[in-house]
GROMACS .gro file of C-alpha atoms in nm:
model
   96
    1UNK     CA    1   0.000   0.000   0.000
    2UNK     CA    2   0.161   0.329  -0.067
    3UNK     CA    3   0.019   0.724   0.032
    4UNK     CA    4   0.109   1.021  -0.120
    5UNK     CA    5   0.343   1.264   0.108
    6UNK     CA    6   0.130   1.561   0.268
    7UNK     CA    7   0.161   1.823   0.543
    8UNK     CA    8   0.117   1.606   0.821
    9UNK     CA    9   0.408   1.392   0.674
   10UNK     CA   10   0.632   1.614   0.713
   11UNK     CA   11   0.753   1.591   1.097
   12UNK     CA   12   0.854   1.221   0.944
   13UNK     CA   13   1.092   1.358   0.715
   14UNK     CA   14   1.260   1.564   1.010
   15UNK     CA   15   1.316   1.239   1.183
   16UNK     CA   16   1.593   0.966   1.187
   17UNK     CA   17   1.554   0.606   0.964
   18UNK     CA   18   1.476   0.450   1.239
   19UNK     CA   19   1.245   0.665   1.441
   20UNK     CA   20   1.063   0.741   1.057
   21UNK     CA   21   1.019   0.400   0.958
   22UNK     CA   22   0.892   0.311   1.339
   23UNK     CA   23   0.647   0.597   1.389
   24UNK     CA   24   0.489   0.468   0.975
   25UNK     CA   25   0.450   0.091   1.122
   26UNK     CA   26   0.270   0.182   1.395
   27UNK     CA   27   0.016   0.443   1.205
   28UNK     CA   28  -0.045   0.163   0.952
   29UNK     CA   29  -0.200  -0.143   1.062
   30UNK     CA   30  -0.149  -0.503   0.935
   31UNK     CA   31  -0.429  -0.613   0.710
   32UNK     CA   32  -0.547  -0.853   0.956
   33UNK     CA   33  -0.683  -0.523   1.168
   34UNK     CA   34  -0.800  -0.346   0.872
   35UNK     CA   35  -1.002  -0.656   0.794
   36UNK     CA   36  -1.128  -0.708   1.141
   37UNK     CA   37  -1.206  -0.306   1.169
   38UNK     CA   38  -1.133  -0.322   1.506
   39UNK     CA   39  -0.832  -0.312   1.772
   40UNK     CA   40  -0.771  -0.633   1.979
   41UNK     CA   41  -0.921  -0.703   2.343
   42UNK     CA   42  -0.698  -0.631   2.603
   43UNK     CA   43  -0.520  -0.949   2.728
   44UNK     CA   44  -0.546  -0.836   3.107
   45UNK     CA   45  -0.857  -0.793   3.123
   46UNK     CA   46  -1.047  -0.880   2.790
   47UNK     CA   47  -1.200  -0.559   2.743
   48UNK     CA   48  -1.304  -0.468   2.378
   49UNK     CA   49  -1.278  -0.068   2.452
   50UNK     CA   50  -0.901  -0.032   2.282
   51UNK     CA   51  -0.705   0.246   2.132
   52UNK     CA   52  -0.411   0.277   1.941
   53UNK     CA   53  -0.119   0.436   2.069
   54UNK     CA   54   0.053   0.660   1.872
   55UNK     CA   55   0.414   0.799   1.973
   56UNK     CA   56   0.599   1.066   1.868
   57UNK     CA   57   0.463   1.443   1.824
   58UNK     CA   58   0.154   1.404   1.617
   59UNK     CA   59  -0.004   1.713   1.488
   60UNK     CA   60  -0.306   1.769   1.599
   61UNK     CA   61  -0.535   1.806   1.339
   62UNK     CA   62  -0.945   1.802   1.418
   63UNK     CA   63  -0.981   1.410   1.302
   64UNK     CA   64  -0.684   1.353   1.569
   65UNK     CA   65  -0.847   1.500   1.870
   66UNK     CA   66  -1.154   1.342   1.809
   67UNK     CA   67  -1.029   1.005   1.788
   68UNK     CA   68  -0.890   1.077   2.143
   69UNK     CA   69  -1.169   1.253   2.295
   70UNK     CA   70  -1.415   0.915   2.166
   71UNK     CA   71  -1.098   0.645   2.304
   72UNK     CA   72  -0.975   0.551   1.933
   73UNK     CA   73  -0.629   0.711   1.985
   74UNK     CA   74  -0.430   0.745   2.270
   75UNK     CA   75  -0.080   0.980   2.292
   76UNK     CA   76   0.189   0.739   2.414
   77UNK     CA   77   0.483   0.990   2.448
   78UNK     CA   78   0.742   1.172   2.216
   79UNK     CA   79   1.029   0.880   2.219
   80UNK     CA   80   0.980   0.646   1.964
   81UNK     CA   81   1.191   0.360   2.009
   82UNK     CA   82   1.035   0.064   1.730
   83UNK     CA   83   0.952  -0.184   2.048
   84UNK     CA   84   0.663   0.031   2.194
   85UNK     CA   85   0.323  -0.092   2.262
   86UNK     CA   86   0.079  -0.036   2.030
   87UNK     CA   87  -0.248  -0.066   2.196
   88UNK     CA   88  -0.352   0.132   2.519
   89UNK     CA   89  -0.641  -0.031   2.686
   90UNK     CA   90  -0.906   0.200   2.813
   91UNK     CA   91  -1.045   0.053   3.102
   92UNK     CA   92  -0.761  -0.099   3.297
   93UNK     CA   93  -0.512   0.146   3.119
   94UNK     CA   94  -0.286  -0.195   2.996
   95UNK     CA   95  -0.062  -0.089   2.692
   96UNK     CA   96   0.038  -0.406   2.499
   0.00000   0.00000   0.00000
């Protein structure tokens, strides 16, 4: 699958390799999710109300804050490291 480069790209292009091609996996999920059209349970305590967790320092564009404000999205932190959790439960606050 491949996206055309826009605005809110362009915070990518100030980052390193790494940190870049981490912060794209992460924003893109595996077919098996698009499929599904929904996040995972949480493994501690099997509740469907998930959201994924986005690192970095996202702008935040309207579509962005409501995602957070309705528990689609939740702000991990500005480090991206490649081996951060993905998902962010929101009911026992779990991030696997």
């Amino acid at each position: 699958m491949t996206r055309e480069i826009n605005e809110f790209d362009l915070p990518l292009m100030a980052m390193g390799k790494e940190a870049s091609r981490a912060f794209s996996e992460q924003m893109n999920p595996t077919e098996e999710q698009m499929e599904a059209g929904k996040a995972p349970k949480c493994p501690k305590c099997g509740s469907g109300s998930v959201a994924r967790i986005i690192w970095g320092d996202p702008v935040y564009y309207d579509g962005l804050i409501r995602d957070i404000d309705e528990g689609r999205v939740h702000i991990g932190g500005c480090c991206i490291t490649g081996n951060a959790p993905d998902w962010h439960c929101n009911d026992c606050e779990e991030e696997f």
